[in-house]
Coordinates of C-alpha atoms in Angstrom, one line a residue:
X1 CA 6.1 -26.8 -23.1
X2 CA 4.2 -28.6 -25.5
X3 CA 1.0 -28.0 -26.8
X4 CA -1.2 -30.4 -25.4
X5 CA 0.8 -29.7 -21.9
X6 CA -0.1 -26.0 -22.3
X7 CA -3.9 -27.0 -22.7
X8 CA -3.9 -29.3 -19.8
X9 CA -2.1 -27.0 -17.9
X10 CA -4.6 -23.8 -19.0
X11 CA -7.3 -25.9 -17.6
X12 CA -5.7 -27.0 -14.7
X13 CA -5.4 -22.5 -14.2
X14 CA -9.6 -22.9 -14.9
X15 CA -9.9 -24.8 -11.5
X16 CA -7.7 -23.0 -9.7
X17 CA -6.0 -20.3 -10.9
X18 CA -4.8 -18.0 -8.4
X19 CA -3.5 -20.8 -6.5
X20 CA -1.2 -22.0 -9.5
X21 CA 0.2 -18.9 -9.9
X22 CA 3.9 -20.4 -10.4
X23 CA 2.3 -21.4 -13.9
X24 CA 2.1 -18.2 -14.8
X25 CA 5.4 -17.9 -15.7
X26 CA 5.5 -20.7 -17.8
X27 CA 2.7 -19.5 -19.6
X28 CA 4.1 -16.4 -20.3
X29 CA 7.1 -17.9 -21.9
X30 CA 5.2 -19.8 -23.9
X31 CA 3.8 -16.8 -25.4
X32 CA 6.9 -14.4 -25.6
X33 CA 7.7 -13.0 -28.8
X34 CA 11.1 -12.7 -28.1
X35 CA 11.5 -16.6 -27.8
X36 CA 9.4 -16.8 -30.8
X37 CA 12.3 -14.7 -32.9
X38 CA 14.9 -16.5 -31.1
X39 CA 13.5 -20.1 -32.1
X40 CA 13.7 -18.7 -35.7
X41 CA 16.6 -17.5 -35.8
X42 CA 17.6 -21.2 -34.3
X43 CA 15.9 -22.9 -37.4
X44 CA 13.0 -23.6 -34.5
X45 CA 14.7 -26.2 -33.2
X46 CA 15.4 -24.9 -29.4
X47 CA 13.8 -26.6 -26.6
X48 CA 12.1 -25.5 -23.3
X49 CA 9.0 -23.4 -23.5
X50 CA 6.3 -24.0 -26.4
X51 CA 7.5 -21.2 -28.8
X52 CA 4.7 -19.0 -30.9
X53 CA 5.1 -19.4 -34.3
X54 CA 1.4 -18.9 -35.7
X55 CA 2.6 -19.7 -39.3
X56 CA 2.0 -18.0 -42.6
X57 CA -1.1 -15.7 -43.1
X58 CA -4.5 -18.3 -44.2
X59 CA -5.2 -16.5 -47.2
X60 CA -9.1 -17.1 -47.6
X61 CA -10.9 -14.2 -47.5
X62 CA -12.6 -14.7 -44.0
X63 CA -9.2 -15.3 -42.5
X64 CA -8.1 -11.4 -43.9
X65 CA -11.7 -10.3 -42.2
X66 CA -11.2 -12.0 -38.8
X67 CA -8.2 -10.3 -39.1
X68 CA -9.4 -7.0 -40.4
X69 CA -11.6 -6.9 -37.4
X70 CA -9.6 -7.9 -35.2
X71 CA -7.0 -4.8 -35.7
X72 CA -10.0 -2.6 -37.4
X73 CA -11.6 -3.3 -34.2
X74 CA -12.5 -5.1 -31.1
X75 CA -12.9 -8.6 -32.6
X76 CA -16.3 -9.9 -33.7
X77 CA -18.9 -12.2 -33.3
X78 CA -20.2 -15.4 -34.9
X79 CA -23.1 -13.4 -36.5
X80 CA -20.9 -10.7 -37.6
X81 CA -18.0 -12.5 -39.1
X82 CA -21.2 -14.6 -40.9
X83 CA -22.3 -10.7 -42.2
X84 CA -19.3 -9.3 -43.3
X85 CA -18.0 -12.7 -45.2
X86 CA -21.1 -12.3 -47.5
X87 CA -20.5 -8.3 -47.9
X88 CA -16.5 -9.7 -48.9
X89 CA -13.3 -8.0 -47.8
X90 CA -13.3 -5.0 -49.9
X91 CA -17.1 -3.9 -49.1
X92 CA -16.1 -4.7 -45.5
X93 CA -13.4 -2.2 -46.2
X94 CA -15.8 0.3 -47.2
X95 CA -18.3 -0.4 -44.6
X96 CA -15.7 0.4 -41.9
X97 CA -14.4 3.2 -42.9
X98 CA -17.8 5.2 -43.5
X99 CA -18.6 4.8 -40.3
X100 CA -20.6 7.8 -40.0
X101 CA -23.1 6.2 -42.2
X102 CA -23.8 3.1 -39.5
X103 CA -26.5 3.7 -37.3
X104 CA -25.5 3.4 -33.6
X105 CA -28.7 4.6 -32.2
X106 CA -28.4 0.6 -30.1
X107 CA -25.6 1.8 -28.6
X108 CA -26.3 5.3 -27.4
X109 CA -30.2 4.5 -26.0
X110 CA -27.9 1.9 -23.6
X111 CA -25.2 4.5 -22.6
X112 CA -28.1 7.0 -21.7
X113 CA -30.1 3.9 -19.3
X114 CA -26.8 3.2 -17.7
X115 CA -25.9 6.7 -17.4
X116 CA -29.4 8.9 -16.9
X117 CA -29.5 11.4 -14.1
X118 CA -30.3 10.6 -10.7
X119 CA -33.2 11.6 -9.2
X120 CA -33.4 15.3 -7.9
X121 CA -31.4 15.3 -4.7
X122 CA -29.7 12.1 -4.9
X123 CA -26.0 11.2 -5.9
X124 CA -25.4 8.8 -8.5
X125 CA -23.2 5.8 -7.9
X126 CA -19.4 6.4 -9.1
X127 CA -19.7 3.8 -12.1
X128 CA -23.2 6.0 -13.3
X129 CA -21.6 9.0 -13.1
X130 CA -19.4 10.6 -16.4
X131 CA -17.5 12.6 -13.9
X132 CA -15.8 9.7 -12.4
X133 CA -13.2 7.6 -13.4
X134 CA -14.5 4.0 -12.8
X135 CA -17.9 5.4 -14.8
X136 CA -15.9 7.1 -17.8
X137 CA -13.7 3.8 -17.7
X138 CA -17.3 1.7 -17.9
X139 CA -18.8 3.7 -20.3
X140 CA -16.0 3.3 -23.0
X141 CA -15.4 -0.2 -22.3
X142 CA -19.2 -0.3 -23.4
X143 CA -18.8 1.5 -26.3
X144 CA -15.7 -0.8 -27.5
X145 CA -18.3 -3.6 -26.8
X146 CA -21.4 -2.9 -28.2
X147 CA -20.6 -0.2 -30.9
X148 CA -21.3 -0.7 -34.9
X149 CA -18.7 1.3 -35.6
X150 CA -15.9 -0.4 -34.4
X151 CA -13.3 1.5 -36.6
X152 CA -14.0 4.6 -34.7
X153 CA -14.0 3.1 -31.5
X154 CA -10.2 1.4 -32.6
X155 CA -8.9 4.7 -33.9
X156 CA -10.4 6.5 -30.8
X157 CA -8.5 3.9 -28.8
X158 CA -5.3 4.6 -30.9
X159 CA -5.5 8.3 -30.4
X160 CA -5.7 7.9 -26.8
X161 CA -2.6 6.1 -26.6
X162 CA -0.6 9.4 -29.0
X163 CA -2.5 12.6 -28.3
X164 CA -2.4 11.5 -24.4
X165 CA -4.4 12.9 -21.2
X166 CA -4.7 11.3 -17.6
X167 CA -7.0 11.2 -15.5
X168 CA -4.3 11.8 -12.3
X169 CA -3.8 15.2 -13.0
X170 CA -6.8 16.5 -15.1
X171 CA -9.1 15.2 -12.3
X172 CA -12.8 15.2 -11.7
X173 CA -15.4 15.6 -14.0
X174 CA -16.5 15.6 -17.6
X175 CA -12.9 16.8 -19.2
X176 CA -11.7 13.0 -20.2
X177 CA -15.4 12.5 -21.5
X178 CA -14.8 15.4 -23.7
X179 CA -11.7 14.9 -24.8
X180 CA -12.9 11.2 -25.7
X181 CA -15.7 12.6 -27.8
X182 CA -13.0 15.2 -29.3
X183 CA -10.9 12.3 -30.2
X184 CA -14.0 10.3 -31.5
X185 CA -15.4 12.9 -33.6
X186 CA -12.3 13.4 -35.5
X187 CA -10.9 10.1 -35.5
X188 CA -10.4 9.9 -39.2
X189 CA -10.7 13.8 -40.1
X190 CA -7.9 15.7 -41.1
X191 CA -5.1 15.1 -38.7
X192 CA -4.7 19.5 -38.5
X193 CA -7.5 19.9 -37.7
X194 CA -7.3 17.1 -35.0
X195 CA -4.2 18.6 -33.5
X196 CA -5.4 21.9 -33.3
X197 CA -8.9 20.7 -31.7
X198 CA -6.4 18.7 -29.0
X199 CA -4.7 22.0 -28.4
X200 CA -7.6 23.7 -27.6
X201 CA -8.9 20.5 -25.3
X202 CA -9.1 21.1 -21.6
X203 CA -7.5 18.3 -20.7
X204 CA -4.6 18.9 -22.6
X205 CA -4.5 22.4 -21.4
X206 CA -3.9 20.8 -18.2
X207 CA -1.9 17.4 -18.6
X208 CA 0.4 19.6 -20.5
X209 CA 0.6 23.0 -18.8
X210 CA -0.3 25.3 -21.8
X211 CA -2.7 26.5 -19.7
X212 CA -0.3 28.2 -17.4
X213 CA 1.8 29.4 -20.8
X214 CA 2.2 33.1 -20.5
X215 CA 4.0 35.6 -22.3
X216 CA 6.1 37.0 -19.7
X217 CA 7.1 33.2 -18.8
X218 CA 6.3 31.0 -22.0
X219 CA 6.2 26.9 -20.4
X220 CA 7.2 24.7 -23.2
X221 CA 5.4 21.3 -22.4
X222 CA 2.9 21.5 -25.0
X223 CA 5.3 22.8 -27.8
X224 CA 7.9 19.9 -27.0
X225 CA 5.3 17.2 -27.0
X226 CA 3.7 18.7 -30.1
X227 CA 6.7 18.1 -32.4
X228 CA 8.6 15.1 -30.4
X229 CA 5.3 12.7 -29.5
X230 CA 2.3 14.0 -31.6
X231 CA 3.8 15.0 -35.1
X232 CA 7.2 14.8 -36.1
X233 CA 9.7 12.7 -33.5
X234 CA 13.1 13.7 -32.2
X235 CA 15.5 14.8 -34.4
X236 CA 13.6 16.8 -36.6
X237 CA 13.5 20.2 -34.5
X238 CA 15.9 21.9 -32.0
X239 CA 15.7 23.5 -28.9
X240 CA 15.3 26.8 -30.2
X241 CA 12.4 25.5 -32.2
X242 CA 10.6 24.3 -29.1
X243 CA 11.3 27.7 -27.4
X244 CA 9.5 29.7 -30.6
X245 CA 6.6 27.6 -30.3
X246 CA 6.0 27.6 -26.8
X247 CA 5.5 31.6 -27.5
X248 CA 3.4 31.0 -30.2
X249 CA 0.6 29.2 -27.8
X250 CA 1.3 31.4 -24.9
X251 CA -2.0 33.1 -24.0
X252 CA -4.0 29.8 -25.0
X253 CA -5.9 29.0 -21.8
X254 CA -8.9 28.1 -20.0
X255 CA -11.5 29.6 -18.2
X256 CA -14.8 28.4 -16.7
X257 CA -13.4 25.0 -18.3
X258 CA -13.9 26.1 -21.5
X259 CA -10.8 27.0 -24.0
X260 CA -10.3 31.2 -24.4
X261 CA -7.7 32.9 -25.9
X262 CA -6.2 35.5 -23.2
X263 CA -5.1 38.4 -25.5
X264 CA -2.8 39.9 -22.8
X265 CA -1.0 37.2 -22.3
X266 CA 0.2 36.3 -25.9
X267 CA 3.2 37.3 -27.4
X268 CA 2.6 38.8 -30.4
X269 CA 6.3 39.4 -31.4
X270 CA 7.6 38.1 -34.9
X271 CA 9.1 34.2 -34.2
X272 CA 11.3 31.9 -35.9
X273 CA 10.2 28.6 -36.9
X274 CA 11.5 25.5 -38.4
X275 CA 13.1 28.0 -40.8
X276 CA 10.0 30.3 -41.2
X277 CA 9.7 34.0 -39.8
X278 CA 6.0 35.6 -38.8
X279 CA 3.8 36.7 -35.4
X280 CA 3.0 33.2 -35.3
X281 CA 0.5 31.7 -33.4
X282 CA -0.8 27.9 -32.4
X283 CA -2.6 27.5 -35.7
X284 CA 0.0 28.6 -37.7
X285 CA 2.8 26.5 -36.0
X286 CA 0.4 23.3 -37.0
X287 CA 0.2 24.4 -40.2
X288 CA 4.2 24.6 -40.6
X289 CA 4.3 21.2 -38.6
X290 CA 2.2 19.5 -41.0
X291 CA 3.9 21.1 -44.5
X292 CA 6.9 18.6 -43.2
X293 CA 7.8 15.5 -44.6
X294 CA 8.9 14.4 -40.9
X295 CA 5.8 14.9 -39.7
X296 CA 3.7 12.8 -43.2
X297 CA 6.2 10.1 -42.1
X298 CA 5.9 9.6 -38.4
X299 CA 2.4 10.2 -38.4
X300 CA 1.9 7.0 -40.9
X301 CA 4.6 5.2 -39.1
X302 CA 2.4 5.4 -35.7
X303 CA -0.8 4.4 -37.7
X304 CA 1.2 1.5 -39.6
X305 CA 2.9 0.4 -36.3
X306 CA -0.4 0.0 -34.2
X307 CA -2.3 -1.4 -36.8
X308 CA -0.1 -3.3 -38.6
X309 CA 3.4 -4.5 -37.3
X310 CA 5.9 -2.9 -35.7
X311 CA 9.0 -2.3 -37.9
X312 CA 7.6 -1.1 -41.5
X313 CA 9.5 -1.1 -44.2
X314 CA 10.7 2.4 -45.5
X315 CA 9.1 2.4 -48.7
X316 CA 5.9 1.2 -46.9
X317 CA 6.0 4.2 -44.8
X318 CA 7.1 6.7 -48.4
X319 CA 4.0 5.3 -49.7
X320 CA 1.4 6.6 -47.1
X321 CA 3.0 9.4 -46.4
X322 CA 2.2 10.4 -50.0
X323 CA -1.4 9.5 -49.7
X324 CA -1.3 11.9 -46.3
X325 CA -0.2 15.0 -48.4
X326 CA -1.8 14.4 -51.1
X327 CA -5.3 14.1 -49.8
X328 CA -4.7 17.3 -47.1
X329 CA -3.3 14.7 -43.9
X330 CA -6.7 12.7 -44.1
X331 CA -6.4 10.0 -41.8
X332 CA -9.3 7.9 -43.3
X333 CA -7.6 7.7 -46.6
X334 CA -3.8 6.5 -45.2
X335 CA -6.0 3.9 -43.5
X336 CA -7.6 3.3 -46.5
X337 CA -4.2 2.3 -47.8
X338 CA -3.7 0.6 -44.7
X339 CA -6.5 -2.2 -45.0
X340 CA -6.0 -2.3 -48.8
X341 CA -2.6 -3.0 -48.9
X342 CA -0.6 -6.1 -49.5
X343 CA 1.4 -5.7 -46.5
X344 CA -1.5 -5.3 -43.7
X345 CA -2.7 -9.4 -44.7
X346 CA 1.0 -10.3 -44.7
X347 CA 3.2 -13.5 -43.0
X348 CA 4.4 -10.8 -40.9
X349 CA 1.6 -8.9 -40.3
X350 CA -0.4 -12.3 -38.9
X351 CA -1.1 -12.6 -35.5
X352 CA 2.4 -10.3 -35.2
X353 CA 0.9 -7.9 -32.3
X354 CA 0.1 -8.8 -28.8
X355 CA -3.7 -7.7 -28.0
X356 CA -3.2 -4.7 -24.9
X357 CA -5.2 -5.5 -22.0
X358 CA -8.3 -3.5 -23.2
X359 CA -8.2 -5.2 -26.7
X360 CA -8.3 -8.2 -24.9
X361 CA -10.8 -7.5 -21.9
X362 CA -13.1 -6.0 -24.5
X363 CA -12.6 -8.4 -27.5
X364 CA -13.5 -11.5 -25.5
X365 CA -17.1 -10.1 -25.0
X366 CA -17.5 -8.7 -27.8
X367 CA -16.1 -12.3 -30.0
X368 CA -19.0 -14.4 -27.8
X369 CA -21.9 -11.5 -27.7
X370 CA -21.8 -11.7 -24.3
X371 CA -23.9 -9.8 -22.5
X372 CA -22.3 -7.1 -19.8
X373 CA -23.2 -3.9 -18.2
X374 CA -19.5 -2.9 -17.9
X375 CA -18.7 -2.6 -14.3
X376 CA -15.4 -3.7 -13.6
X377 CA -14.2 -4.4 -17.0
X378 CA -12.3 -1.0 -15.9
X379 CA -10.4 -2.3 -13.3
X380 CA -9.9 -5.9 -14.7
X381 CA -7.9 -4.3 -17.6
X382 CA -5.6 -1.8 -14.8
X383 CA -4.7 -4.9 -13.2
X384 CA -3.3 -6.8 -16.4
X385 CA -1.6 -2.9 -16.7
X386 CA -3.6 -0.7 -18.7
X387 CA -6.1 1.7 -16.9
X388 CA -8.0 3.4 -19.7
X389 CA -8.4 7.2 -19.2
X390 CA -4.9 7.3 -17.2
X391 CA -1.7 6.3 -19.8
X392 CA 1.6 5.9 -17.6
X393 CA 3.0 9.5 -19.1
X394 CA 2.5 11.4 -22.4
X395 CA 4.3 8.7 -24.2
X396 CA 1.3 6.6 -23.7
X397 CA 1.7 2.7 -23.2
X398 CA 4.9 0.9 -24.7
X399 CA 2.8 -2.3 -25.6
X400 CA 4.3 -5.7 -26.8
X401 CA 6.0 -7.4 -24.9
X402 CA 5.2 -5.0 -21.9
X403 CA 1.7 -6.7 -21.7
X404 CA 3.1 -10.1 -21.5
X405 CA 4.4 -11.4 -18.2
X406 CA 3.4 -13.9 -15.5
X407 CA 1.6 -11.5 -13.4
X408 CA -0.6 -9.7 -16.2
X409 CA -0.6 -13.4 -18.0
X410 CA -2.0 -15.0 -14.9
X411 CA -4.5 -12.1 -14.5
X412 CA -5.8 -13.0 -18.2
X413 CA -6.2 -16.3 -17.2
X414 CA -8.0 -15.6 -14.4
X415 CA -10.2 -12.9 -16.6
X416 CA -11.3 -15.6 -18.9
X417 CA -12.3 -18.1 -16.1
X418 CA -14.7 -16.1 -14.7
X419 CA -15.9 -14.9 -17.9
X420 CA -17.1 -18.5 -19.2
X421 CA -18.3 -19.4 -15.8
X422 CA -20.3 -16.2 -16.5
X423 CA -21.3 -18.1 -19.6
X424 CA -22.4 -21.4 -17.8
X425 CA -24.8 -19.4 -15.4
X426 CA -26.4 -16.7 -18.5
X427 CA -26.6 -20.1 -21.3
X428 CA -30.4 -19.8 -21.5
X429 CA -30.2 -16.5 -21.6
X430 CA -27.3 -16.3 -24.6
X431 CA -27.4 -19.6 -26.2
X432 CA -28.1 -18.5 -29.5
X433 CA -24.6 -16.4 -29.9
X434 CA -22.0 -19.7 -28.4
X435 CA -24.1 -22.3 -29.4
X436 CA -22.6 -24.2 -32.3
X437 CA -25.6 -24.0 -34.6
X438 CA -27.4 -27.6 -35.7
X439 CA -25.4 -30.4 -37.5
X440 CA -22.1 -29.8 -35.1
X441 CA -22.4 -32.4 -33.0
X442 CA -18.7 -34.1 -32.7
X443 CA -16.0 -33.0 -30.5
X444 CA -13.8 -32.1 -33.7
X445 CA -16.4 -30.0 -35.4
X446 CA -17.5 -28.2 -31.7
X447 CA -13.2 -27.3 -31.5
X448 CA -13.6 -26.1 -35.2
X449 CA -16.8 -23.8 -34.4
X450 CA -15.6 -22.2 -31.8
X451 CA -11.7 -22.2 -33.1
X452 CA -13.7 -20.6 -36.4
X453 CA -14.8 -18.0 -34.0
X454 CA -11.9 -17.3 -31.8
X455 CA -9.0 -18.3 -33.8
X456 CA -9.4 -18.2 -37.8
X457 CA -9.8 -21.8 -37.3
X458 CA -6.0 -22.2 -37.1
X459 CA -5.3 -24.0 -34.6
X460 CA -1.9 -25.3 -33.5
X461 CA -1.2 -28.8 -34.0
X462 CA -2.2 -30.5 -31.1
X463 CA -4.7 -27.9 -29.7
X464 CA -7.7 -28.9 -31.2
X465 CA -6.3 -32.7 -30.5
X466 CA -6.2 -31.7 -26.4
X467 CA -9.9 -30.2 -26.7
X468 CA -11.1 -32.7 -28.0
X469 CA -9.5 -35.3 -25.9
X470 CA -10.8 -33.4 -22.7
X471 CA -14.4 -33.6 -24.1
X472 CA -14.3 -37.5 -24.4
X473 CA -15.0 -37.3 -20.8
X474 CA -18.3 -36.0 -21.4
X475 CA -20.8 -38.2 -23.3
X476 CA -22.9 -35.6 -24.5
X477 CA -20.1 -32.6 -24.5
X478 CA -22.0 -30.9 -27.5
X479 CA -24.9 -30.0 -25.6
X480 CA -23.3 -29.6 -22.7
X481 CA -23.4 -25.9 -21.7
X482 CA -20.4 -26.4 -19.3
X483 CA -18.3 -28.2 -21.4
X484 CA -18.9 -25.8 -24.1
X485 CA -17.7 -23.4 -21.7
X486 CA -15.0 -24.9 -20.6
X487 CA -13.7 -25.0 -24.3
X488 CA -14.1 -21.3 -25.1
X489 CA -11.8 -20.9 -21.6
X490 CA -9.0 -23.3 -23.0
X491 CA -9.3 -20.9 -26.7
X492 CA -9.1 -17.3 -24.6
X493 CA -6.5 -18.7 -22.3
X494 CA -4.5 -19.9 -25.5
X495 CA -1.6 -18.5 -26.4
X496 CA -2.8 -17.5 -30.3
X497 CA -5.7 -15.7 -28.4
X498 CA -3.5 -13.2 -27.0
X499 CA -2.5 -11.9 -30.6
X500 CA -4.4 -9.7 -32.9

């Protein structure tokens, strides 16, 4: 499909898109990565579907911040970009990091309005209430949204996805919250005292079993999942390993849904650990975990893979996981090397990971300073495949490709219809953040402000060509609020958009 075909055809998916569902799947070929490495390795010269190639990384320093904000976070607006582009990327750097410096006082005065008690003797609604999953799903989405701290948000997000908990089986009530807030508040801490917070976390008690790990019958969920998903991967362990640990955290439990430690029911008995010999306990079977160079490495790996691309090199990975034992497994300073290294603003880092359904749901609100209170954003994302607060299993989402496919495709489409039909009804209310400010009065400079934006301003031949050729239908298209509109729909339905 060729560019200009894809835009007419994205449009045509504006007017009705359920009804053209068929073009779905033409859509979502034109966006497959897969057929992107193919056409590569072709020279580029293959024919069918429009291949994504989005070329070599724009190396101007407000490309590297889109981009930086983009993968440090949720995406930004006009106003931000504007802020951190004066600050320059290495300040911006800084700023993100030290998150706990920001005020987000904005942020948590509109959490507690949405989410206040009811009065005495009433119910609140589900999506108002913290114990419920459609209200813990709203109030992150919000968060992802409307925080100033988007690096924490990210890395919450990221931590969700490794140091997994459902909602399915840990059920009603405030666990997830908690374990959210867990997550958040140690988000770029030292990753031991992360993992042994996590093992003391309700919900993980429960989505893992340790809460049923006793001494006389020792359950090794936790143990396995500890070395083969949170901190070391396969091969680096054996079974008899798994069996030591599960002893070691037998007794660790819960009660009154808090976290106790039931004396009777640990094993006290001397254990044998990756090589070491003791009365071991949880704690000290983290601490061994984390004196391994397995566990420096596929820690790093996981941070470089999300945040980065997905098949670092080996001395990339040598590199950070140097920084991790150096500074005592301090996750803020391996991302620190992350967003300072040459590889993160790289060809192959560009545009190189396709945005999950949350990144996208949340990113597209956040990009125009939209205005939302939230509701359904939850269950827009679980039908393009990702319900936030409930992973598939402990392994978390597999991401890519996975997100990409005519039904989640067409359901992104769909997503960013409504959204800018949102925009034509709110305009008076939210001109200021998608109006292209005074002097951009052509139809190239109106695709150039919002391709600014939205896309680093690097659009594909031919894009900006097709938007502009659909406003020449409209006299006065830069002040008109729908055309403006429509023109932020053809950029989120675009196939560049769905990349970080």
């Amino acid at each position: 499909m060729e560019r200009k075909a894809f835009v007419t055809k994205a449009a045509m998916l504006g007017a009705s898109a359920i009804a053209l569902g068929a073009a779905g799947n033409e859509l979502a070929e034109a966006i497959s990565p897969r057929r992107a490495a193919a056409d590569t390795t072709s020279g580029g010269t293959s024919s069918g579907p429009l291949v994504l190639k989005p070329g070599p990384f724009p190396q101007t320093e407000e490309a590297k911040i889109a981009h930086l904000l983009r993968r440090a976070g949720f995406g930004a607006t006009r106003q931000e970009l504007e802020t951190y582009l004066n600050m320059g990327l290495q300040n911006t750097i800084v700023d993100l990091l030290n998150y706990d410096q920001v005020n987000d006082g904005e942020l948590e005065a509109k959490l507690q309005l949405y989410f206040a008690p009811p009065p005495e003797g009433t119910k609140p609604l589900a999506q108002n209430d913290l114990n419920e999953f459609v209200g813990q799903q709203r109030w992150w989405f919000l968060r992802m949204i409307y925080s100033k701290r988007p690096l924490q948000e990210k890395m919450t997000f990221f931590w969700h996805g490794l140091l997994t908990s459902g909602f399915s089986r840990v059920g009603q009530g405030p666990f997830m919250i908690e374990q959210n807030q867990l997550l958040r508040k140690h988000a770029l801490g030292s990753y031991d005292v992360l993992l042994k917070a996590i093992s003391r976390d309700y919900s993980m008690l429960t989505w893992l079993d340790s809460r049923n790990n006793r001494k006389d019958r020792p359950n090794e969920n936790y143990a396995r999942e500890l070395m083969e998903l949170f901190s070391m991967g396969v091969g680096n362990y054996t079974e008899q390993d798994v069996r030591e640990a599960a002893k070691a955290f037998t007794g660790w439990t819960i009660s009154g849904g808090q976290f106790v430690f039931n004396i009777g029911q640990h094993d006290f008995d001397v254990k044998t650990f990756l090589g070491r010999r003791g009365t071991f306990d949880g704690d000290d079977i983290i601490d061994i975990i984390l004196q391994q160079r397995a566990c420096h490495e596929y820690i790093c790996r996981r941070l470089f893979r999300f945040f980065v691309y997905d098949d670092p090199e080996p001395q990339v990975i040598r590199r950070l996981a140097d920084a991790f034992k150096s500074y005592n497994f301090s996750i803020r300073e391996v991302m620190r090397e992350i967003f300072m290294s040459p590889e993160f603003y790289s060809d192959r880092a560009y545009r190189a990971k396709v945005k999950s359904p949350v990144e996208f749901v949340a990113g597209a609100i956040r990009s125009l300073g939209l205005p939302t209170d939230g509701n359904t954003l939850g269950s827009v994302a679980t039908a393009m495949g990702q319900a936030l607060f409930n992973p598939p299993n402990v392994a978390g989402w597999p991401g890519g490709e996975v997100w990409i496919n005519s039904s989640a495709l067409l359901q992104r489409v769909n997503y960013a219809h409504r959204l800018t039909q949102t925009i034509k009804r709110e305009v008076p209310r939210i001109t200021s953040s998608i109006t292209p400010p005074r002097g951009v009065t052509t139809r190239d400079a109106v695709a150039g402000f919002f391709g600014k934006v939205l896309l680093d301003r690097n659009l594909p031949p031919g894009h900006a060509e097709a938007i502009a050729d659909y406003m020449k239908a409209f006299p006065n298209a830069s002040q008109d609020a729908d055309v403006l509109a429509d023109v932020m729909y053809l950029m989120l339905a675009s196939p560049e958009y769905q990349l970080a």
